[in-house]
CSV table of N, CA and C in Angstrom, one decimal:
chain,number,residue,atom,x,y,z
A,1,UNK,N,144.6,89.7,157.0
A,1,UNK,CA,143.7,88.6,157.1
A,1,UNK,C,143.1,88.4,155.7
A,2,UNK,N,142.9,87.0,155.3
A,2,UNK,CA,142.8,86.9,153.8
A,2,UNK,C,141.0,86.7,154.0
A,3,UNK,N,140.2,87.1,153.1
A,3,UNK,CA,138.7,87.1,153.0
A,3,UNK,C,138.4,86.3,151.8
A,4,UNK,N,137.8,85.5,151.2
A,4,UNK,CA,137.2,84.7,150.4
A,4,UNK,C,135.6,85.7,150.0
A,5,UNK,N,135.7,85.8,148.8
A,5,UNK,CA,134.4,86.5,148.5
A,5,UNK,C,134.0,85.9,147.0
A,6,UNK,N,132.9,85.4,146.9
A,6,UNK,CA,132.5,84.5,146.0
A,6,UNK,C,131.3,85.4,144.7
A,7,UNK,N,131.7,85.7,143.5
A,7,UNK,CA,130.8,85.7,142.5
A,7,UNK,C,130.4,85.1,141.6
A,8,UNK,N,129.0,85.1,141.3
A,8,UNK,CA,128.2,84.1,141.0
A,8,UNK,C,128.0,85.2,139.8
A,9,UNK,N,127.9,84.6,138.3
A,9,UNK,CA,127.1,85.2,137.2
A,9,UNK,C,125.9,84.2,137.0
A,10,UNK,N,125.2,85.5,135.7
A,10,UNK,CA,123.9,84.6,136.0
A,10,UNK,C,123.6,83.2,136.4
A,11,UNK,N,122.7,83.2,137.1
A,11,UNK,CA,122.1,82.5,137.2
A,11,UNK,C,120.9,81.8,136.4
A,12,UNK,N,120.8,80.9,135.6
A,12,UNK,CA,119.8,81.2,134.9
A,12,UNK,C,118.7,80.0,134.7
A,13,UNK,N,117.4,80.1,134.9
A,13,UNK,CA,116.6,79.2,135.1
A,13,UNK,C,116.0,78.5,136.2
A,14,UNK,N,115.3,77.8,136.1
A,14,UNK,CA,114.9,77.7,137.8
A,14,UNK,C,115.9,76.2,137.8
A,15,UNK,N,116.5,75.7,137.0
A,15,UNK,CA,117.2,74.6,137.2
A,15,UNK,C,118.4,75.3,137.8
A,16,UNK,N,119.1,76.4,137.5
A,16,UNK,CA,119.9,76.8,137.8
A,16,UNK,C,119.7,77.3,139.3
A,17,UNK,N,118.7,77.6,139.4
A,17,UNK,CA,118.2,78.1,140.8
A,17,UNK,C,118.3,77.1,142.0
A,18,UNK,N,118.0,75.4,141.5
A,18,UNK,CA,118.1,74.4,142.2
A,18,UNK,C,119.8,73.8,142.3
A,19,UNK,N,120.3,74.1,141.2
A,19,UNK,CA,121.5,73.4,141.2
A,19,UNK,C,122.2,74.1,142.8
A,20,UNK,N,121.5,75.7,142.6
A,20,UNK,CA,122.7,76.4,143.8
A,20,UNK,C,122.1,76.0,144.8
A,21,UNK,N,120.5,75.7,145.4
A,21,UNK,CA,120.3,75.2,146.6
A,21,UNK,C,121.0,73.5,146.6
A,22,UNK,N,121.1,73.2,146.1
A,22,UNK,CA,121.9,71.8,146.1
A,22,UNK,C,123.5,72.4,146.6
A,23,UNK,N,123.9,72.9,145.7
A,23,UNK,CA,125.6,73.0,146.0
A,23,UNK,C,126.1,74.4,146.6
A,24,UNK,N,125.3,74.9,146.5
A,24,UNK,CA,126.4,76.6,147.0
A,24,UNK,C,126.6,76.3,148.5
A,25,UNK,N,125.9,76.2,149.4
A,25,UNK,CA,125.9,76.3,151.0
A,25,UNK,C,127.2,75.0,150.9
A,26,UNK,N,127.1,73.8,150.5
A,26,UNK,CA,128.6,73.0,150.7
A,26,UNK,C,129.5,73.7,150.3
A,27,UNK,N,129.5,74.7,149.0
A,27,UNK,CA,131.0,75.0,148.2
A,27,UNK,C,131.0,75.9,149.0
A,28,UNK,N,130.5,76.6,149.8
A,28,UNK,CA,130.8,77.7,150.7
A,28,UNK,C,131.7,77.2,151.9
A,29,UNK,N,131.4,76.1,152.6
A,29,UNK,CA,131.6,75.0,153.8
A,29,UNK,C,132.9,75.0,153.7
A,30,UNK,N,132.8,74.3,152.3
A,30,UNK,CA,134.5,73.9,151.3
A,30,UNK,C,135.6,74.6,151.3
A,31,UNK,N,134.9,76.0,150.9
A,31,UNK,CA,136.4,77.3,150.4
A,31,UNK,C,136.4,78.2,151.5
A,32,UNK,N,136.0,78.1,152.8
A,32,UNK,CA,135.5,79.0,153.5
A,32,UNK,C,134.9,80.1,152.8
A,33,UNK,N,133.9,80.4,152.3
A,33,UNK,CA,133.6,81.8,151.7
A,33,UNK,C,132.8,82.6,153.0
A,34,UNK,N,133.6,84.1,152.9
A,34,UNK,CA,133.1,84.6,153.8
A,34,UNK,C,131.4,85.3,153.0
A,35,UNK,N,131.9,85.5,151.9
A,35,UNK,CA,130.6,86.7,151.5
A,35,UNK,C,130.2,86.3,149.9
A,36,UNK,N,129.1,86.2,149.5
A,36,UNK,CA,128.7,85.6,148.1
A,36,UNK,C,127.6,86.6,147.5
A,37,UNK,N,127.7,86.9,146.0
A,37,UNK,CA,127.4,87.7,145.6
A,37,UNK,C,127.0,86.9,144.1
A,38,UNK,N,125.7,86.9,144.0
A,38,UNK,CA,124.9,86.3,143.1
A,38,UNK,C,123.9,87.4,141.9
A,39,UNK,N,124.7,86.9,140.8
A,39,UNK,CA,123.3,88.0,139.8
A,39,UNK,C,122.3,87.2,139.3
A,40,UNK,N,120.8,87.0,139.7
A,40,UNK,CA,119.6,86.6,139.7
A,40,UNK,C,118.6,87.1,138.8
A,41,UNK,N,119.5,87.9,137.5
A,41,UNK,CA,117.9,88.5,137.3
A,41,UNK,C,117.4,87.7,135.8
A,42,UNK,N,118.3,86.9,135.6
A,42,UNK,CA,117.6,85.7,134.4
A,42,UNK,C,117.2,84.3,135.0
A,43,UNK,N,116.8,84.4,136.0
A,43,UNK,CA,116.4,83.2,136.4
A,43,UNK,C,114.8,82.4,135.9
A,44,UNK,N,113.9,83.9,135.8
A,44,UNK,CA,112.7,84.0,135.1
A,44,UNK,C,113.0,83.8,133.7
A,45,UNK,N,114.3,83.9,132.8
A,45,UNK,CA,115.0,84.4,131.5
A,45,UNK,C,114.6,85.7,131.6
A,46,UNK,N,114.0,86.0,131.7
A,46,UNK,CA,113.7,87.9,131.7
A,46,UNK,C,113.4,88.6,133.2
A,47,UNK,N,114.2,88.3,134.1
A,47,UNK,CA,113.6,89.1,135.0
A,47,UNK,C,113.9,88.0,136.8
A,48,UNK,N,113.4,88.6,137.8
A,48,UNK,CA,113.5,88.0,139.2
A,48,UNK,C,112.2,88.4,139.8
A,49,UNK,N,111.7,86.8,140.6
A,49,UNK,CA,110.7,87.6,141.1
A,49,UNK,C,111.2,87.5,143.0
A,50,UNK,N,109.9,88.2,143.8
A,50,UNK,CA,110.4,88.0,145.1
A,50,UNK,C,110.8,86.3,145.5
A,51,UNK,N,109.5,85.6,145.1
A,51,UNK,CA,109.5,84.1,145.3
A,51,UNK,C,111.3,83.7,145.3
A,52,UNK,N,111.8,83.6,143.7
A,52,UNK,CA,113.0,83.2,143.8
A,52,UNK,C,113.8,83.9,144.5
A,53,UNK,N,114.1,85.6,144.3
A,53,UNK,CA,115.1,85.7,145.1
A,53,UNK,C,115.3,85.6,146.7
A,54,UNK,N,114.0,84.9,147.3
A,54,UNK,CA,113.9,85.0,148.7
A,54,UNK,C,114.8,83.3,148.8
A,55,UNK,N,115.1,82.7,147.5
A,55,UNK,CA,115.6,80.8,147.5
A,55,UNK,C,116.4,81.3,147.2
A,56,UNK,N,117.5,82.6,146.6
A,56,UNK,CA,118.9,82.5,146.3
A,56,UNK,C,119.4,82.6,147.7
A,57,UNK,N,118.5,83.7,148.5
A,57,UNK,CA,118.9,84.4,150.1
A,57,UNK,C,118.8,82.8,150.7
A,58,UNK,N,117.9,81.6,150.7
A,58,UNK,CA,117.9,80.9,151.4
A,58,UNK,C,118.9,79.9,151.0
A,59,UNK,N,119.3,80.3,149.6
A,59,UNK,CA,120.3,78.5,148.9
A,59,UNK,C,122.1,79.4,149.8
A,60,UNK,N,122.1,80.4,150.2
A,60,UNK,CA,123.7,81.3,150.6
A,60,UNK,C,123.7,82.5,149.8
A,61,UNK,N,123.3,83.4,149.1
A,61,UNK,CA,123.5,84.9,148.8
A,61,UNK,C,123.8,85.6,149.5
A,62,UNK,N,124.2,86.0,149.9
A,62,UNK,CA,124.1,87.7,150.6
A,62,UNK,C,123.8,88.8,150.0
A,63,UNK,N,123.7,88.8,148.7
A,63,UNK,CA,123.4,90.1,147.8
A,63,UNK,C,123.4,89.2,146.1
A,64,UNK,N,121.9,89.8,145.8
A,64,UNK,CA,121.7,89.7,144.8
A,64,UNK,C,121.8,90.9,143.3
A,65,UNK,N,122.6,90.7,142.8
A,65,UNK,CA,122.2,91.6,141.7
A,65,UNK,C,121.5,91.6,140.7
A,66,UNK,N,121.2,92.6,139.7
A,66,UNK,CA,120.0,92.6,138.4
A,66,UNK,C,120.4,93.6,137.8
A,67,UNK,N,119.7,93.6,136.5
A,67,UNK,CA,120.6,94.2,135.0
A,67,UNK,C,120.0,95.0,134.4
A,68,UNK,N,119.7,94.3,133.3
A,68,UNK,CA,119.0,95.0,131.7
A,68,UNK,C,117.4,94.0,132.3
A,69,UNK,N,117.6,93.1,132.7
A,69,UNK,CA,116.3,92.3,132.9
A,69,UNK,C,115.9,92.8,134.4
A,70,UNK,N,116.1,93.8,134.5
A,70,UNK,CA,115.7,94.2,135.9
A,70,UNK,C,114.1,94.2,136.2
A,71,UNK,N,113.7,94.7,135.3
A,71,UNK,CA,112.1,95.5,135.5
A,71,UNK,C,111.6,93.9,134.7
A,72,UNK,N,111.8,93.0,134.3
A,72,UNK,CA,111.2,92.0,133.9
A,72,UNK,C,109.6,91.2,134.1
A,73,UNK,N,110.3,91.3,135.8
A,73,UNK,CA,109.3,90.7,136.7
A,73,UNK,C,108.4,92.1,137.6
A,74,UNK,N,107.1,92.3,137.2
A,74,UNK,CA,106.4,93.5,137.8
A,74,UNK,C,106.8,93.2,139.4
A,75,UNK,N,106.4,92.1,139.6
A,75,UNK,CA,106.5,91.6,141.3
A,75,UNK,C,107.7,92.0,142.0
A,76,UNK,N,108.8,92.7,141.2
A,76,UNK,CA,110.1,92.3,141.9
A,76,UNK,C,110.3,94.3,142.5
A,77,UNK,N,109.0,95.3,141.8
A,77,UNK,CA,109.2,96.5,142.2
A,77,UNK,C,109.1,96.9,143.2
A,78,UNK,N,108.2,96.6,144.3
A,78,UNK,CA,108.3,96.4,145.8
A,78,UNK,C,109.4,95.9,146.8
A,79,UNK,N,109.8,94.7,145.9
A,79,UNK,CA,110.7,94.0,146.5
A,79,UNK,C,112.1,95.0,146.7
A,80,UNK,N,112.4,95.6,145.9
A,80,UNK,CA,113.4,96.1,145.3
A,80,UNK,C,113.1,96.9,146.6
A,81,UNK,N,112.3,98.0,147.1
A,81,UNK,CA,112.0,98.8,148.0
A,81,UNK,C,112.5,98.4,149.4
A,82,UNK,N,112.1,97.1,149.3
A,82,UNK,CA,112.2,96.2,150.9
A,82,UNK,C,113.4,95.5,151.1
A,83,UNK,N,113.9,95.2,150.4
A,83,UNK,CA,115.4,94.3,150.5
A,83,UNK,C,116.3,95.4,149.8
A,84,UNK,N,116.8,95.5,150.7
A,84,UNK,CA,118.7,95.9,150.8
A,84,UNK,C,119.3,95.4,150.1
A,85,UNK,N,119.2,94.2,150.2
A,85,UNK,CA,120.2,92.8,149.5
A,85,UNK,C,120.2,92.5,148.2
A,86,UNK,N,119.1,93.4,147.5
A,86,UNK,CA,118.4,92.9,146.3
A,86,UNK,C,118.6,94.0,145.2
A,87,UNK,N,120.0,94.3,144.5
A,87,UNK,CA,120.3,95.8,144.1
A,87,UNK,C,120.1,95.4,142.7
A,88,UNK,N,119.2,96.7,142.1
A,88,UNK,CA,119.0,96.8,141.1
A,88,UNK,C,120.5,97.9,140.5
A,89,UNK,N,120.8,97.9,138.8
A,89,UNK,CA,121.9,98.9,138.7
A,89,UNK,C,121.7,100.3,139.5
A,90,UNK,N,122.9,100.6,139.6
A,90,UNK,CA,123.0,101.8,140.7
A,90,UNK,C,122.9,103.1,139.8
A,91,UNK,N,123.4,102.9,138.3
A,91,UNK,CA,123.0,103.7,137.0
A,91,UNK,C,121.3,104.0,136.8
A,92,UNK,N,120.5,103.1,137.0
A,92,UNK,CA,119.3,103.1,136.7
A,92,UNK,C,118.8,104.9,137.3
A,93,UNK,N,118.3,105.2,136.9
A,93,UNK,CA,117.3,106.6,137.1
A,93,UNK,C,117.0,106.6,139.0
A,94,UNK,N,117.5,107.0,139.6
A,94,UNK,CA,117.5,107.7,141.4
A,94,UNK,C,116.3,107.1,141.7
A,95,UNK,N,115.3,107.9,141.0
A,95,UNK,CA,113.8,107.6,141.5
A,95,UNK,C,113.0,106.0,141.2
A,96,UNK,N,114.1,105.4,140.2
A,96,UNK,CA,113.3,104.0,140.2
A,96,UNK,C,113.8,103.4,141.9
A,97,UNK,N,112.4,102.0,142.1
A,97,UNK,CA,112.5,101.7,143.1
A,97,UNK,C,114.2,100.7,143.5
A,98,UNK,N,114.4,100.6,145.1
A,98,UNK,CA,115.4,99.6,145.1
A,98,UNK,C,117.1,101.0,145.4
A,99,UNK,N,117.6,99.7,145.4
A,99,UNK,CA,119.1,100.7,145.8
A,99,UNK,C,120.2,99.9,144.7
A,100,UNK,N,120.9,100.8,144.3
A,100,UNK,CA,122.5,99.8,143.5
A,100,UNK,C,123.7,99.6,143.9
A,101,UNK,N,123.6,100.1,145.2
A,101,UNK,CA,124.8,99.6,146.6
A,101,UNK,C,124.4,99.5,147.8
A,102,UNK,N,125.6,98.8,148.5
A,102,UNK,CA,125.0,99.1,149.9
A,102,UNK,C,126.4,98.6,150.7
A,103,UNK,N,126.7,98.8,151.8
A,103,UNK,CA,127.9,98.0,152.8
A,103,UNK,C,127.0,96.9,153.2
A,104,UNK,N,127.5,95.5,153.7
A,104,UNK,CA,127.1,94.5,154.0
A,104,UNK,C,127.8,94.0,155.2
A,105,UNK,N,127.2,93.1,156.0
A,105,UNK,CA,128.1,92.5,157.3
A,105,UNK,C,127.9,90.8,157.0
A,106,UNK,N,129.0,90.4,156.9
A,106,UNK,CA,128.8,88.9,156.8
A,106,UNK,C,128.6,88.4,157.9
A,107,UNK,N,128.2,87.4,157.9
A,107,UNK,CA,128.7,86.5,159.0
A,107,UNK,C,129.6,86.4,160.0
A,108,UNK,N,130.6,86.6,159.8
A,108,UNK,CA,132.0,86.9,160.6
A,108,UNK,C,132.2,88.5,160.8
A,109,UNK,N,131.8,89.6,160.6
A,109,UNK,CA,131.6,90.7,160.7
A,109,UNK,C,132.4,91.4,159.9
A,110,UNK,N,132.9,90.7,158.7
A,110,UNK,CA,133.2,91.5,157.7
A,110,UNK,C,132.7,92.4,157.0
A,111,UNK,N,133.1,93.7,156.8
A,111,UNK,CA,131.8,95.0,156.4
A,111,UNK,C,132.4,94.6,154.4
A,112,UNK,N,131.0,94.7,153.3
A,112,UNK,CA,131.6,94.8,152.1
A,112,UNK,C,130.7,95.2,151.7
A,113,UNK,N,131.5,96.5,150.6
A,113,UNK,CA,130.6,97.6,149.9
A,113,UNK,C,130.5,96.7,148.5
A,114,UNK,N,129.1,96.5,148.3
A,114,UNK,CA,129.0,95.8,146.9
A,114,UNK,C,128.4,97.7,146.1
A,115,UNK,N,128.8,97.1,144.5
A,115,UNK,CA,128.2,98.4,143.8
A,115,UNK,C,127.7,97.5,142.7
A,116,UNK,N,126.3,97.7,141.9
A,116,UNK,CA,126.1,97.0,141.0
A,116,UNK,C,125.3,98.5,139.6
A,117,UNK,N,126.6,97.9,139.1
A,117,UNK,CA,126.4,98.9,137.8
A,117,UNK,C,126.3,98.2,136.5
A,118,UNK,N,125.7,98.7,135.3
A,118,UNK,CA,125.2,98.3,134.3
A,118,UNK,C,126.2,99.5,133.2
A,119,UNK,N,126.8,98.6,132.0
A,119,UNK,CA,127.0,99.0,131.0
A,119,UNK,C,126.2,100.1,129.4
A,120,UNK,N,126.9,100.5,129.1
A,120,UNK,CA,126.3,101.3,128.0
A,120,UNK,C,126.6,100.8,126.2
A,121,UNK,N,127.5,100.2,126.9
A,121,UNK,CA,127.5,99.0,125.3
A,121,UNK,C,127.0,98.3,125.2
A,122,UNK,N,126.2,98.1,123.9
A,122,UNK,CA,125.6,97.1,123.5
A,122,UNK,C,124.1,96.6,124.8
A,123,UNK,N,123.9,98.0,125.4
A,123,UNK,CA,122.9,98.1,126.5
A,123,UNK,C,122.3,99.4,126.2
A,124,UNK,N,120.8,99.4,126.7
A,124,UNK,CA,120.4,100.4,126.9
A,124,UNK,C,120.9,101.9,127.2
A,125,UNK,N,121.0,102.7,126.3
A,125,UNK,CA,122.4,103.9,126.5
A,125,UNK,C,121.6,105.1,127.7
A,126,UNK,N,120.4,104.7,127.6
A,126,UNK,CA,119.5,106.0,128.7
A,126,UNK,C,119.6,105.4,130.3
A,127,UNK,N,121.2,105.6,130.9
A,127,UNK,CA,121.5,105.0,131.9
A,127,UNK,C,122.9,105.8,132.5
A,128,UNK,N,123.0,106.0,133.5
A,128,UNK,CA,124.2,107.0,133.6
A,128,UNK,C,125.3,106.7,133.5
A,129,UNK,N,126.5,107.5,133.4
A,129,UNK,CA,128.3,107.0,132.7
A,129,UNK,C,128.1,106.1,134.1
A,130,UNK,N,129.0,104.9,134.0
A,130,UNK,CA,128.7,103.6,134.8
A,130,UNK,C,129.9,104.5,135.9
A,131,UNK,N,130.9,104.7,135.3
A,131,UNK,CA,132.2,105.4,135.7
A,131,UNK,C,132.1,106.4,136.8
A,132,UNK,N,131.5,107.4,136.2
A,132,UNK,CA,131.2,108.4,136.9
A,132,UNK,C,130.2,108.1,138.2
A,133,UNK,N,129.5,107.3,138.2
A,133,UNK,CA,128.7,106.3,139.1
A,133,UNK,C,129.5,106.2,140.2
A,134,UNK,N,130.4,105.3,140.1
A,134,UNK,CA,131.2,104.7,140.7
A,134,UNK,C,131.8,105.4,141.6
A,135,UNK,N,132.3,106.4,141.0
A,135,UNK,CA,133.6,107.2,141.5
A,135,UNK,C,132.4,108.0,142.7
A,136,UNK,N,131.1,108.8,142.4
A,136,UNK,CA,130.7,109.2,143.4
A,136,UNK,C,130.0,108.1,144.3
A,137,UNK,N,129.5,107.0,144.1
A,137,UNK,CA,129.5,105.7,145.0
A,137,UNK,C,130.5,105.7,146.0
A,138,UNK,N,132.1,105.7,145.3
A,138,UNK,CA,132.8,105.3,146.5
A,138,UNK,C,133.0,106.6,147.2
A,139,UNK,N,132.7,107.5,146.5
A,139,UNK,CA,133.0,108.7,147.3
A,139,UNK,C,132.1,108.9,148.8
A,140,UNK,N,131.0,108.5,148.3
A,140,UNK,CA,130.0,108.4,149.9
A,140,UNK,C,130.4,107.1,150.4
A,141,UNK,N,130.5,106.0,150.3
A,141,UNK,CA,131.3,104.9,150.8
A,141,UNK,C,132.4,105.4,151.9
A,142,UNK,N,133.2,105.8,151.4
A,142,UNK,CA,134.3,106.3,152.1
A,142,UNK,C,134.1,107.2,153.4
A,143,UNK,N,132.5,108.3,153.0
A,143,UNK,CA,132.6,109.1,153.9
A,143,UNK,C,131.6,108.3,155.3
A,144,UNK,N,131.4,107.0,154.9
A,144,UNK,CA,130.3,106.2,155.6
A,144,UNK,C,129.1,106.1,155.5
A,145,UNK,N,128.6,107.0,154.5
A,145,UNK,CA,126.8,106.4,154.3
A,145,UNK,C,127.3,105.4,153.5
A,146,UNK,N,125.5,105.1,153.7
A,146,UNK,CA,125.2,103.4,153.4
A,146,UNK,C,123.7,103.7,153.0
């Protein structure tokens, strides 16, 4: 079975934020996309707050990601707690708030493990090997946590 899965880089601005309530839900209609994955965290230019990312989840997201401008927005620390859908890097320090993966169910009941990791080049280097991340990510993935 073929799956359509849609990524979105930043997004940026609140014009950019309007362009996707204008057009994402048709270009989804269009390409059948089963599952859409949006990175949101320069939409403030520095940061996401709950306000917007509750308009990416309403313009078609399923999962938002966030970066280096993660901690931008103070408002977005809680959020991070409460939404699933709303992953900060999976590199970031354990004890900060928020999660950096998760399995997802679309619409049509497609299950997809997103992982959102953050680079060491030319990025903040106090962040863990992205790599090594990964590899134990998919390792619990595989065994079924979530």
């Amino acid at each position: 079975m073929l799956y359509h899965i849609l990524a979105i880089g930043d997004v940026t601005s609140e014009d950019g934020l309007k362009h996707l309530r204008r057009h994402l839900s048709p270009l989804k209609k269009l390409k059948s996309i089963d599952f859409t994955v949006v990175n949101g965290e320069n939409i403030s230019g520095t940061g996401l707050t709950p306000a917007q990312a509750d308009e990416l989840f309403a313009a078609g997201a399923d999962v938002i990601t966030l970066g280096n401008h993660t901690w931008g927005k103070i408002k977005i620390h809680d959020f991070l707690d409460d939404c699933r859908a709303c992953l900060r890097p999976a590199n970031f320090a354990p004890e900060l708030p928020g999660n950096g993966w998760g399995i997802f169910e679309s619409v049509n009941g497609l299950r997809v493990g997103v992982i959102n990791l953050i680079g060491r080049v030319s990025m903040d280097p106090n962040v863990d090997n992205p790599f090594r991340k990964a590899d134990a990510i998919l390792e619990q993935m595989a065994g079924g946590a979530d």
